[in-house]
Tab-separated table of C-alpha atoms in Angstrom:
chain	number	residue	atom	x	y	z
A	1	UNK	CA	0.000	0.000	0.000
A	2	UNK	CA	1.096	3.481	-1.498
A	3	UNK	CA	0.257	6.823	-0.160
A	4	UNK	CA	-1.217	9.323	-2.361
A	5	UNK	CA	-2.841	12.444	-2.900
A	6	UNK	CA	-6.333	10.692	-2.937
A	7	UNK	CA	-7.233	7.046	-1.284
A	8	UNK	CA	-3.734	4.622	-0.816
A	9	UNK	CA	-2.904	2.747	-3.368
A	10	UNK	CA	-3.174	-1.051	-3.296
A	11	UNK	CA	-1.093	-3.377	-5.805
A	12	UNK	CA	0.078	-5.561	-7.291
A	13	UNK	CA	-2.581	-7.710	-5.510
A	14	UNK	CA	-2.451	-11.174	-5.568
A	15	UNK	CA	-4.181	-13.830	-3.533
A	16	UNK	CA	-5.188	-17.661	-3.920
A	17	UNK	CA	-8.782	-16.614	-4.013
A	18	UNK	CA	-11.493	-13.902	-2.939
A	19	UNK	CA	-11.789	-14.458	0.670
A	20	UNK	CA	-7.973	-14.282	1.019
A	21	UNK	CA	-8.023	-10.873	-0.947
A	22	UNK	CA	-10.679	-9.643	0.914
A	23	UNK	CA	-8.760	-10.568	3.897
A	24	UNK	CA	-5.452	-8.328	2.755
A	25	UNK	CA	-7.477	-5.655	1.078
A	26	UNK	CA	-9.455	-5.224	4.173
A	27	UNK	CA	-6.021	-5.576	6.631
A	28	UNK	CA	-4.716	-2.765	4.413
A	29	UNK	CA	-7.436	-0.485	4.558
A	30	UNK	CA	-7.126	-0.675	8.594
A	31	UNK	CA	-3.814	0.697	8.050
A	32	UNK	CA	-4.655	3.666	5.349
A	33	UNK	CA	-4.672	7.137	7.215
A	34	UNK	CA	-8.588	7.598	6.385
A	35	UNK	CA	-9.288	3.969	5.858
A	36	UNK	CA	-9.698	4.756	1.899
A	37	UNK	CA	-7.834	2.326	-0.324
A	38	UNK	CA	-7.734	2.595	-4.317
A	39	UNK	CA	-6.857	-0.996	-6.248
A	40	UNK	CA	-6.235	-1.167	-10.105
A	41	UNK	CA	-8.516	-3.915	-10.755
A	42	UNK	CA	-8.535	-6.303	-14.355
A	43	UNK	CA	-11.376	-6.239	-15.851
A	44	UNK	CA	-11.045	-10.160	-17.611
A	45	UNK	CA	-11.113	-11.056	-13.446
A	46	UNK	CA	-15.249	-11.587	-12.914
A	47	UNK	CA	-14.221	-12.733	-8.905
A	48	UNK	CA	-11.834	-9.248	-8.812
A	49	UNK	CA	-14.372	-7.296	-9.995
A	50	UNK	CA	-17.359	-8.687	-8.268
A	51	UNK	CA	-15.276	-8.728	-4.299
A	52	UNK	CA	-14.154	-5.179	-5.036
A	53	UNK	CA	-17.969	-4.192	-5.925
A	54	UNK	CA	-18.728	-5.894	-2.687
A	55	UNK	CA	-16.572	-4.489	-0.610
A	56	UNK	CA	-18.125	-1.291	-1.560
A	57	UNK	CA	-15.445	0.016	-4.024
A	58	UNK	CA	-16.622	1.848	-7.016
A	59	UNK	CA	-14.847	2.787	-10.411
A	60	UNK	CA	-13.093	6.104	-10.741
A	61	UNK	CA	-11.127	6.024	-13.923
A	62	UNK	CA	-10.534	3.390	-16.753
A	63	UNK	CA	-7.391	2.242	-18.536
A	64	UNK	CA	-6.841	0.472	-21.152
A	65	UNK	CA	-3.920	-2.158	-21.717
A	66	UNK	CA	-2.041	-1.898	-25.148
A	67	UNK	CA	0.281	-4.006	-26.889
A	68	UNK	CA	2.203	-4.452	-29.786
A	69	UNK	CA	1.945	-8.325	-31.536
A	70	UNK	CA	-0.089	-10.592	-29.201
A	71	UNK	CA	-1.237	-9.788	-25.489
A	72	UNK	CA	1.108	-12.333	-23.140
A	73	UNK	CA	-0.768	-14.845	-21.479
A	74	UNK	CA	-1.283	-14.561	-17.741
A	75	UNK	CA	-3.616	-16.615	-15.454
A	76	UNK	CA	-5.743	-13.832	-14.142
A	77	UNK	CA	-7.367	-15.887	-11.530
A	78	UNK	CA	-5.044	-14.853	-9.156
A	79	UNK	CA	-4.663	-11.042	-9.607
A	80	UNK	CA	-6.944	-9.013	-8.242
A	81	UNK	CA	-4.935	-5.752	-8.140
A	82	UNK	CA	-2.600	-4.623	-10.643
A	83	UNK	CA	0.554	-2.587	-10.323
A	84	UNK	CA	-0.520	1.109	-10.374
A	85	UNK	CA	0.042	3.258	-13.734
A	86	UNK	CA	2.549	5.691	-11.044
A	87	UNK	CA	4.575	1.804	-10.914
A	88	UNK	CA	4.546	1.149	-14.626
């Protein structure tokens, strides 16, 4: 977890399901100085997007991933968080 000028910034997040990122999502947000946390979320993860909904989170901006030749393959299950756009 990041600080920034708006909620702390959460990721990479990874976890072996949604009740284990809940778990470290919610830890983190105990620690944030107003208990706001921001998380880069992938859209092609239905369980990411559907705990962060629950959890009350709402969008705030879109991005959209661009490559040149084919997109690499990653196993998305895992990540709900991605690094930040200030990471790279």
């Amino acid at each position: 977890m990041r600080p920034s000028a708006g909620p702390s910034r959460v990721g990479p997040l990874y976890a072996a399901g949604p009740e284990v990122a809940a778990a470290l999502l919610c830890g983190l947000a105990r620690h944030a100085p107003d208990g706001r946390v921001c998380v880069d979320a992938p859209d092609a993860n239905a369980a990411a997007a559907g705990l962060l909904a629950g959890l009350g989170l709402v969008p705030s901006f879109e991005t959209v991933r661009m490559y040149t030749g084919p997109a690499p393959e990653a196993d998305l299950a895992g990540i709900y968080g991605v690094t930040s756009l200030e990471l790279g």
